[in-house]
Coordinates of N, CA and C in Angstrom, one line a residue:
Chain T
E3 N 23.7 62.0 37.8 CA 23.6 62.1 36.3 C 25.0 62.1 35.7
A4 N 25.2 61.4 34.5 CA 26.5 61.3 33.9 C 26.9 62.6 33.2
D5 N 28.2 62.9 33.3 CA 28.8 63.9 32.5 C 29.4 63.2 31.3
I6 N 28.8 63.5 30.1 CA 29.2 62.8 28.9 C 29.4 63.8 27.8
Y7 N 30.5 63.7 27.1 CA 30.9 64.7 26.2 C 31.1 64.2 24.8
Q8 N 30.8 65.0 23.8 CA 31.0 64.5 22.4 C 31.6 65.7 21.7
T9 N 32.6 65.3 20.8 CA 33.2 66.3 19.9 C 33.5 65.6 18.6
P10 N 33.4 66.4 17.5 CA 32.9 67.7 17.4 C 31.4 67.8 17.6
R11 N 30.8 68.9 17.8 CA 29.4 69.1 17.9 C 28.8 69.1 16.5
Y12 N 29.5 69.7 15.6 CA 29.1 69.8 14.2 C 30.3 69.5 13.3
L13 N 30.0 68.8 12.2 CA 31.1 68.4 11.3 C 30.5 68.4 9.9
V14 N 31.2 69.2 9.0 CA 30.9 69.1 7.6 C 32.1 68.6 6.9
I15 N 31.9 67.6 6.1 CA 33.1 66.9 5.5 C 32.8 66.4 4.1
G16 N 33.8 66.2 3.3 CA 33.6 65.7 1.9 C 33.5 64.2 1.9
T17 N 32.9 63.7 0.8 CA 32.8 62.3 0.6 C 34.2 61.6 0.5
G18 N 34.3 60.5 1.2 CA 35.5 59.7 1.1 C 36.5 60.0 2.3
K19 N 36.2 61.0 3.1 CA 37.1 61.3 4.2 C 36.9 60.3 5.4
K20 N 37.9 60.1 6.1 CA 37.8 59.3 7.3 C 37.5 60.2 8.5
I21 N 36.6 59.9 9.3 CA 36.2 60.7 10.5 C 36.1 59.9 11.7
T22 N 36.4 60.5 12.8 CA 36.2 59.9 14.2 C 35.4 60.8 15.0
L23 N 34.3 60.3 15.5 CA 33.5 61.1 16.5 C 33.9 60.6 17.9
E24 N 34.2 61.6 18.7 CA 34.7 61.3 20.1 C 33.5 61.3 21.1
C25 N 33.6 60.4 22.1 CA 32.7 60.4 23.2 C 33.4 60.0 24.4
S26 N 33.3 60.8 25.5 CA 33.9 60.5 26.7 C 32.9 60.7 27.9
Q27 N 33.0 59.9 28.9 CA 32.2 60.1 30.1 C 33.0 60.0 31.3
T28 N 32.6 60.7 32.3 CA 33.5 60.9 33.5 C 32.9 60.2 34.8
M29 N 31.8 59.4 34.6 CA 31.1 58.8 35.7 C 31.5 57.4 35.9
G30 N 32.4 56.9 35.1 CA 32.8 55.5 35.4 C 31.8 54.5 34.9
H31 N 30.8 54.9 34.1 CA 29.8 53.9 33.6 C 30.5 52.8 32.7
D32 N 30.0 51.6 33.0 CA 30.6 50.5 32.2 C 30.0 50.3 30.8
K33 N 28.7 50.8 30.7 CA 28.0 50.6 29.5 C 28.0 51.9 28.7
M34 N 28.3 51.8 27.4 CA 28.2 52.9 26.5 C 27.6 52.6 25.2
Y35 N 26.9 53.6 24.5 CA 26.1 53.3 23.4 C 26.3 54.4 22.3
W36 N 26.1 54.1 21.1 CA 26.0 55.0 20.0 C 24.7 54.9 19.3
Y37 N 24.0 56.0 19.1 CA 22.7 56.0 18.4 C 22.8 56.9 17.2
Q38 N 22.0 56.7 16.2 CA 21.9 57.5 15.1 C 20.4 58.0 15.0
Q39 N 20.2 59.3 14.8 CA 18.9 59.8 14.8 C 18.7 60.8 13.7
D40 N 17.7 60.7 12.9 CA 17.3 61.6 11.8 C 16.1 62.4 12.3
P41 N 15.9 63.6 11.8 CA 14.7 64.4 12.2 C 13.4 63.6 12.1
G42 N 12.6 63.7 13.1 CA 11.3 63.1 13.1 C 11.3 61.6 13.3
M43 N 12.4 61.0 13.5 CA 12.6 59.6 13.6 C 13.0 59.2 15.0
E44 N 12.9 57.9 15.3 CA 13.3 57.4 16.6 C 14.8 57.2 16.6
L45 N 15.4 57.1 17.8 CA 16.8 56.8 17.9 C 17.1 55.4 17.6
H46 N 18.1 55.1 16.7 CA 18.5 53.8 16.4 C 19.8 53.4 16.9
L47 N 19.9 52.3 17.6 CA 21.2 51.9 18.2 C 22.1 51.3 17.1
I48 N 23.3 51.8 17.0 CA 24.2 51.3 16.0 C 25.4 50.5 16.6
H49 N 25.8 50.9 17.8 CA 26.9 50.2 18.5 C 26.6 50.3 20.0
Y50 N 27.1 49.3 20.8 CA 27.2 49.4 22.2 C 28.3 48.6 22.8
S51 N 28.6 48.9 24.0 CA 29.8 48.3 24.7 C 29.4 48.1 26.2
Y52 N 29.6 46.9 26.7 CA 29.3 46.7 28.1 C 30.6 46.7 29.0
G53 N 31.7 47.1 28.4 CA 32.9 47.2 29.1 C 34.1 47.3 28.2
V54 N 35.3 47.4 28.8 CA 36.5 47.5 28.0 C 36.7 46.3 27.2
N55 N 37.1 46.6 25.9 CA 37.4 45.5 24.9 C 36.2 44.7 24.5
S56 N 35.0 45.3 24.8 CA 33.8 44.6 24.5 C 32.9 45.6 23.6
T57 N 32.7 45.2 22.4 CA 31.8 46.0 21.5 C 30.9 45.1 20.7
E58 N 29.7 45.6 20.4 CA 28.7 44.9 19.7 C 28.0 45.8 18.7
K59 N 27.5 45.2 17.6 CA 26.7 46.0 16.7 C 25.3 46.1 17.2
G60 N 24.6 47.2 16.9 CA 23.3 47.4 17.4 C 22.2 46.9 16.4
D61 N 21.0 47.4 16.5 CA 19.9 47.0 15.7 C 20.0 47.5 14.3
L62 N 20.6 48.7 14.2 CA 20.6 49.4 12.8 C 22.0 49.1 12.2
S63 N 22.0 48.5 11.0 CA 23.3 48.3 10.4 C 24.0 49.6 10.1
S64 N 25.3 49.6 10.4 CA 26.1 50.8 10.2 C 27.4 50.4 9.7
E65 N 28.0 51.3 8.8 CA 29.3 51.1 8.3 C 30.4 51.6 9.2
S66 N 30.0 52.1 10.3 CA 31.0 52.7 11.3 C 31.5 51.6 12.1
T67 N 32.6 51.9 12.8 CA 33.2 50.9 13.8 C 33.5 51.7 15.1
V68 N 33.6 51.0 16.1 CA 33.9 51.6 17.4 C 35.0 50.8 18.1
S69 N 35.5 51.4 19.2 CA 36.5 50.7 20.0 C 36.3 51.2 21.5
R70 N 36.7 50.3 22.4 CA 36.5 50.6 23.8 C 37.8 50.1 24.5
I71 N 38.8 51.0 24.5 CA 40.1 50.6 25.1 C 40.1 51.1 26.5
R72 N 39.4 52.2 26.8 CA 39.3 52.7 28.1 C 37.9 52.8 28.5
T73 N 37.6 52.7 29.8 CA 36.2 52.8 30.3 C 35.5 54.0 29.9
E74 N 36.2 55.1 29.9 CA 35.6 56.4 29.7 C 35.5 56.9 28.3
H75 N 36.1 56.1 27.3 CA 36.2 56.6 26.0 C 35.6 55.6 25.0
F76 N 34.8 56.1 24.1 CA 34.1 55.2 23.1 C 33.9 55.9 21.8
P77 N 35.0 56.0 21.0 CA 35.0 56.7 19.8 C 34.4 55.9 18.6
L78 N 33.8 56.6 17.7 CA 33.1 56.0 16.5 C 33.9 56.5 15.3
T79 N 34.2 55.5 14.4 CA 35.0 55.9 13.2 C 34.2 55.5 11.9
L80 N 34.2 56.4 11.0 CA 33.8 56.1 9.6 C 35.0 56.2 8.7
E81 N 35.3 55.1 8.1 CA 36.6 55.0 7.3 C 36.4 55.9 6.0
S82 N 35.2 55.9 5.4 CA 35.0 56.6 4.2 C 33.6 57.2 4.2
A83 N 33.5 58.5 4.6 CA 32.2 59.1 4.7 C 31.5 59.2 3.4
R84 N 30.1 59.0 3.5 CA 29.3 59.2 2.3 C 28.1 60.0 2.7
P85 N 27.4 60.7 1.7 CA 26.2 61.5 2.0 C 25.2 60.8 2.8
S86 N 25.1 59.4 2.6 CA 24.1 58.7 3.4 C 24.4 58.6 4.9
H87 N 25.6 59.0 5.2 CA 26.0 59.0 6.7 C 25.5 60.3 7.3
T88 N 25.0 61.2 6.6 CA 24.6 62.5 7.2 C 23.5 62.2 8.2
S89 N 23.7 62.6 9.4 CA 22.7 62.3 10.5 C 23.2 63.0 11.8
Q90 N 22.4 62.8 12.9 CA 22.9 63.2 14.2 C 23.4 61.9 14.9
Y91 N 24.5 61.9 15.5 CA 25.1 60.8 16.2 C 25.1 61.1 17.7
L92 N 24.5 60.2 18.5 CA 24.3 60.5 19.9 C 25.0 59.4 20.7
C93 N 25.8 59.8 21.7 CA 26.5 58.8 22.5 C 25.8 58.8 23.9
A94 N 25.7 57.7 24.5 CA 25.1 57.6 25.8 C 25.9 56.6 26.7
S95 N 25.6 56.7 28.0 CA 26.2 55.7 28.9 C 25.3 55.4 30.0
S96 N 25.5 54.3 30.7 CA 24.7 53.9 31.8 C 25.5 53.0 32.7
E97 N 25.0 53.0 34.0 CA 25.7 52.2 35.0 C 25.0 50.8 35.1
S98 N 25.8 49.8 35.0 CA 25.2 48.5 35.1 C 24.8 48.2 36.5
R99 N 23.6 47.8 36.7 CA 23.1 47.5 38.1 C 22.9 46.0 38.3
G100 N 22.9 45.3 37.2 CA 22.7 43.9 37.3 C 21.3 43.4 37.4
V101 N 20.4 44.4 37.6 CA 19.0 44.0 37.7 C 18.1 44.8 36.7
G102 N 18.8 45.2 35.7 CA 18.0 46.0 34.6 C 17.7 47.3 35.1
Q103 N 16.7 48.0 34.5 CA 16.2 49.3 34.8 C 17.3 50.3 34.9
E104 N 18.1 50.3 33.9 CA 19.3 51.2 33.8 C 18.9 52.4 33.0
T105 N 19.2 53.6 33.5 CA 18.9 54.8 32.8 C 20.1 55.3 32.0
Q106 N 19.9 55.5 30.7 CA 21.0 56.0 29.9 C 21.0 57.5 29.9
Y107 N 22.2 58.0 29.9 CA 22.4 59.5 29.9 C 23.1 59.8 28.6
F108 N 22.7 60.9 27.9 CA 23.2 61.2 26.6 C 24.1 62.4 26.6
G109 N 25.1 62.3 25.6 CA 25.9 63.5 25.3 C 25.1 64.5 24.4
P110 N 25.7 65.6 24.1 CA 25.0 66.6 23.3 C 24.9 66.3 21.8
G111 N 25.6 65.2 21.4 CA 25.4 64.8 20.0 C 26.4 65.4 19.0
T112 N 26.6 64.8 17.9 CA 27.4 65.3 16.8 C 26.5 65.3 15.6
R113 N 26.4 66.5 15.0 CA 25.6 66.6 13.8 C 26.5 66.5 12.6
L114 N 26.4 65.5 11.8 CA 27.4 65.2 10.7 C 26.7 65.5 9.4
L115 N 27.4 66.3 8.5 CA 26.9 66.5 7.1 C 28.0 66.1 6.2
V116 N 27.7 65.2 5.3 CA 28.7 64.7 4.4 C 28.3 65.2 3.0
L117 N 29.1 65.9 2.4 CA 28.8 66.6 1.0 C 29.3 65.7 -0.1
Chain R
D27 N 9.2 46.1 12.8 CA 8.0 46.2 13.6 C 8.3 47.2 14.8
Q28 N 7.5 48.2 14.8 CA 7.7 49.3 15.8 C 7.2 48.8 17.2
Q29 N 8.1 48.6 18.1 CA 7.6 48.1 19.4 C 7.2 49.2 20.3
V30 N 7.6 50.4 20.1 CA 7.2 51.6 20.9 C 6.7 52.6 19.9
K31 N 5.5 53.1 20.1 CA 4.9 54.0 19.2 C 4.4 55.2 19.9
Q32 N 4.7 56.4 19.3 CA 4.1 57.6 19.7 C 3.4 58.1 18.5
N33 N 2.0 58.0 18.6 CA 1.2 58.2 17.4 C 0.9 59.6 17.1
S34 N 1.2 60.6 18.0 CA 1.1 62.0 17.8 C 2.4 62.6 17.5
P35 N 2.7 63.0 16.2 CA 3.9 63.6 15.9 C 4.1 65.0 16.5
S36 N 3.0 65.6 16.8 CA 3.1 67.0 17.4 C 1.9 67.2 18.3
L37 N 2.1 68.2 19.2 CA 1.1 68.6 20.2 C 1.3 70.1 20.5
S38 N 0.2 70.8 20.5 CA 0.3 72.2 20.9 C -0.6 72.5 22.1
V39 N 0.0 73.1 23.1 CA -0.7 73.4 24.4 C -0.5 74.8 24.8
Q40 N -1.5 75.3 25.5 CA -1.5 76.7 26.0 C -0.6 76.7 27.3
E41 N 0.2 77.7 27.4 CA 1.0 77.9 28.6 C 0.1 77.8 29.9
G42 N 0.6 77.1 30.9 CA -0.2 77.0 32.1 C -1.1 75.8 32.2
R43 N -1.4 75.2 31.0 CA -2.3 74.1 30.9 C -1.6 72.8 31.1
I44 N -2.3 71.7 31.1 CA -1.7 70.4 31.1 C -1.3 69.9 29.8
S45 N -0.1 69.3 29.6 CA 0.4 68.6 28.4 C 0.3 67.1 28.7
I46 N -0.3 66.4 27.8 CA -0.3 64.9 27.9 C 0.3 64.3 26.7
L47 N 1.4 63.6 26.9 CA 2.0 62.9 25.8 C 1.8 61.4 26.0
N48 N 1.5 60.7 24.9 CA 1.1 59.3 25.0 C 2.1 58.4 24.2
C49 N 2.2 57.2 24.7 CA 3.1 56.2 24.1 C 2.5 54.8 24.3
D50 N 2.5 54.0 23.2 CA 2.0 52.7 23.3 C 3.2 51.7 23.0
Y51 N 3.1 50.5 23.6 CA 4.1 49.5 23.3 C 3.5 48.2 23.0
T52 N 4.2 47.3 22.4 CA 3.6 46.0 22.0 C 4.3 44.8 22.8
N53 N 5.5 45.1 23.3 CA 6.3 44.0 23.9 C 5.9 43.9 25.4
S54 N 5.2 42.8 25.8 CA 4.8 42.6 27.1 C 6.0 42.3 28.1
M55 N 7.2 42.1 27.5 CA 8.3 41.9 28.4 C 9.0 43.2 28.8
F56 N 8.6 44.3 28.3 CA 9.1 45.6 28.8 C 8.8 45.8 30.2
D57 N 9.8 46.1 31.0 CA 9.5 46.3 32.4 C 10.1 47.7 33.0
Y58 N 10.6 48.5 32.1 CA 11.2 49.7 32.5 C 10.9 50.7 31.4
F59 N 10.4 51.9 31.8 CA 10.0 52.9 30.8 C 10.5 54.3 31.2
L60 N 10.9 55.0 30.2 CA 11.6 56.3 30.4 C 11.0 57.3 29.4
W61 N 11.1 58.6 29.9 CA 10.8 59.7 29.0 C 12.0 60.6 28.9
Y62 N 12.3 61.0 27.7 CA 13.4 61.9 27.4 C 12.9 63.2 26.7
K63 N 13.6 64.3 27.0 CA 13.2 65.5 26.3 C 14.4 65.9 25.4
K64 N 14.1 66.4 24.2 CA 15.3 66.7 23.3 C 15.0 68.0 22.6
Y65 N 16.0 68.9 22.8 CA 16.0 70.2 22.0 C 16.7 69.9 20.7
P66 N 16.5 70.7 19.7 CA 17.2 70.6 18.4 C 18.7 70.7 18.6
A67 N 19.4 69.8 17.9 CA 20.9 69.8 17.9 C 21.5 69.6 19.3
E68 N 20.7 69.0 20.2 CA 21.2 68.6 21.5 C 20.9 67.1 21.7
G69 N 21.5 66.5 22.7 CA 21.2 65.2 23.1 C 20.0 65.1 23.9
P70 N 19.3 63.9 24.0 CA 18.1 63.8 24.9 C 18.5 63.9 26.3
T71 N 17.6 64.5 27.1 CA 17.8 64.7 28.5 C 16.8 63.8 29.2
F72 N 17.3 63.0 30.2 CA 16.4 62.1 30.9 C 15.4 62.9 31.8
L73 N 14.2 62.6 31.7 CA 13.1 63.3 32.5 C 12.7 62.5 33.7
I74 N 12.1 61.3 33.4 CA 11.5 60.5 34.4 C 11.3 59.1 33.9
S75 N 11.3 58.2 34.9 CA 11.2 56.8 34.5 C 10.1 56.1 35.4
I76 N 9.7 54.9 35.0 CA 8.8 54.1 35.8 C 9.1 52.7 35.6
S77 N 9.0 51.9 36.7 CA 9.1 50.5 36.7 C 7.8 49.9 36.5
S78 N 7.7 48.7 35.9 CA 6.5 48.0 35.6 C 5.7 47.6 36.9
I79 N 6.4 47.7 38.0 CA 5.7 47.3 39.3 C 4.9 48.5 39.8
K80 N 5.0 49.7 39.2 CA 4.3 50.8 39.6 C 3.3 51.2 38.5
D81 N 2.3 52.1 38.8 CA 1.5 52.6 37.8 C 1.6 54.1 37.7
K82 N 2.4 54.7 38.6 CA 2.5 56.2 38.6 C 3.8 56.6 39.2
N83 N 4.5 57.6 38.6 CA 5.7 58.1 39.2 C 5.7 59.6 39.0
E84 N 6.0 60.4 40.0 CA 5.9 61.8 39.9 C 7.2 62.5 40.3
D85 N 7.5 63.5 39.6 CA 8.7 64.3 39.9 C 8.5 65.8 39.5
G86 N 8.1 66.5 40.5 CA 7.8 67.9 40.2 C 6.6 68.1 39.3
R87 N 6.8 68.8 38.2 CA 5.7 69.0 37.3 C 5.4 67.8 36.4
F88 N 6.3 66.8 36.4 CA 6.2 65.7 35.5 C 5.6 64.4 36.3
T89 N 4.6 63.8 35.6 CA 4.1 62.6 36.2 C 4.0 61.6 35.0
V90 N 4.4 60.4 35.2 CA 4.3 59.3 34.2 C 3.3 58.3 34.8
F91 N 2.4 57.9 33.9 CA 1.4 56.9 34.2 C 1.6 55.7 33.4
L92 N 1.5 54.5 34.0 CA 1.7 53.3 33.2 C 0.4 52.4 33.3
N93 N -0.1 52.0 32.2 CA -1.3 51.1 32.2 C -0.8 49.8 31.5
K94 N -0.4 48.8 32.3 CA 0.2 47.6 31.7 C -0.8 46.8 30.9
S95 N -2.1 46.8 31.3 CA -3.1 46.0 30.6 C -3.3 46.6 29.2
A96 N -3.2 47.9 29.1 CA -3.4 48.5 27.8 C -2.1 48.7 27.1
K97 N -1.0 48.4 27.7 CA 0.3 48.6 27.2 C 0.5 50.1 26.7
H98 N 0.2 51.0 27.7 CA 0.2 52.4 27.4 C 0.8 53.2 28.5
L99 N 1.6 54.2 28.2 CA 2.1 55.1 29.2 C 1.9 56.5 28.7
S100 N 1.8 57.4 29.7 CA 1.6 58.8 29.3 C 2.5 59.6 30.2
L101 N 2.8 60.8 29.7 CA 3.6 61.8 30.5 C 2.7 63.0 30.6
H102 N 2.5 63.5 31.9 CA 1.7 64.7 32.1 C 2.7 65.8 32.6
I103 N 2.5 66.9 32.0 CA 3.3 68.1 32.4 C 2.3 69.2 32.9
V104 N 2.4 69.5 34.2 CA 1.5 70.5 34.8 C 2.2 71.4 35.7
P105 N 2.2 72.8 35.6 CA 1.6 73.4 34.4 C 2.7 73.5 33.3
S106 N 2.2 73.6 32.1 CA 3.2 73.6 31.0 C 3.8 75.0 30.9
Q107 N 5.1 75.0 30.6 CA 5.8 76.3 30.5 C 6.5 76.4 29.1
P108 N 6.8 77.6 28.7 CA 7.4 77.7 27.3 C 8.7 76.9 27.1
G109 N 9.5 76.8 28.2 CA 10.7 76.0 28.1 C 10.5 74.5 27.9
D110 N 9.2 74.1 28.1 CA 8.9 72.6 27.8 C 8.8 72.3 26.3
S111 N 8.8 73.3 25.5 CA 8.7 73.1 24.1 C 9.9 72.3 23.6
A112 N 9.7 71.2 23.1 CA 10.8 70.3 22.7 C 10.2 69.0 22.1
V113 N 11.1 68.1 21.7 CA 10.6 66.8 21.3 C 10.7 65.8 22.4
Y114 N 9.7 65.0 22.7 CA 9.7 64.1 23.8 C 9.7 62.7 23.3
F115 N 10.6 61.9 23.8 CA 10.7 60.5 23.4 C 10.4 59.6 24.5
C116 N 9.6 58.6 24.3 CA 9.4 57.5 25.3 C 10.3 56.4 24.9
A117 N 10.8 55.6 25.9 CA 11.6 54.5 25.6 C 11.3 53.4 26.6
A118 N 11.6 52.2 26.2 CA 11.2 51.0 27.0 C 12.3 50.0 26.9
A119 N 12.4 49.1 27.9 CA 13.4 48.1 27.9 C 12.9 46.9 28.7
A120 N 13.3 45.7 28.2 CA 13.0 44.5 28.9 C 14.3 44.3 29.8
Y121 N 14.2 43.4 30.7 CA 15.2 43.1 31.7 C 16.6 43.0 31.0
T122 N 17.5 43.9 31.4 CA 18.9 44.0 30.9 C 19.0 44.2 29.4
Q123 N 17.9 44.4 28.7 CA 18.0 44.6 27.3 C 18.1 46.0 26.9
K124 N 18.4 46.3 25.7 CA 18.6 47.6 25.2 C 17.3 48.4 25.1
L125 N 17.5 49.7 25.2 CA 16.3 50.6 25.1 C 15.8 50.6 23.7
V126 N 14.4 50.7 23.6 CA 13.7 50.9 22.3 C 13.0 52.2 22.4
F127 N 13.2 53.1 21.4 CA 12.6 54.4 21.5 C 11.4 54.5 20.5
G128 N 10.5 55.4 20.9 CA 9.5 55.8 20.0 C 10.0 56.9 19.1
Q129 N 9.1 57.4 18.2 CA 9.5 58.3 17.1 C 9.5 59.8 17.6
G130 N 9.0 60.0 18.8 CA 9.0 61.3 19.4 C 7.7 62.1 19.1
T131 N 7.4 63.0 20.0 CA 6.3 63.9 19.8 C 6.8 65.3 20.1
R132 N 6.6 66.2 19.1 CA 7.0 67.6 19.2 C 6.0 68.4 20.0
L133 N 6.3 68.9 21.2 CA 5.4 69.6 22.0 C 5.7 71.1 21.9
T134 N 4.7 71.9 21.6 CA 4.9 73.4 21.5 C 4.0 74.0 22.5
I135 N 4.5 74.8 23.4 CA 3.8 75.5 24.4 C 3.6 77.0 23.9
N136 N 2.3 77.3 23.8 CA 2.0 78.7 23.3 C 1.7 79.6 24.4
P137 N 2.3 80.8 24.3 CA 2.1 81.8 25.4 C 0.6 82.3 25.4

């Protein structure tokens, strides 16, 4: 099972601030993901990466950006936070097996509140 | 279009009894299915998975059943314990594609 970490766990911030949500994993997984989840709703994929210097947008449109300079690190940045960005952000990773059937392991999440 | 559906938003079960959580899907290309458990303000925890070549997979108190013809899977928890109270998500993926999640079912185990 992956060891995957997210900081901060909780963040309350004012509108217009720039924020970076950190995600790191120690298992050497090549695939990493960012999801957004609101209470009572499914997880929506907003970004993913299949390796260093590779990032793609997910199914849910997001104003955030990501980078993948190191295998273990996949930070998410919001240049100008707005109340509509209030949500829980979940980072996940998985090991590429080349034959599908890859299990994603999740970090503890960051709960963001934008005032 | 919701490809993975969990039609019961909540379920209440007596401690010691069986909990059955259900999930339906529409995409016949899905070949891998997973169940996750999530506590409030925490990330989902992987519970159990099943490949489309199987119809049952068991791990301790957890068993997942897959009915491909009905495009239906279920998670059985026996016996149910208070610590099982959480939100359960099913997820599905087609070969090398991204996971698609259901909306979750909140399970409450009553003492």
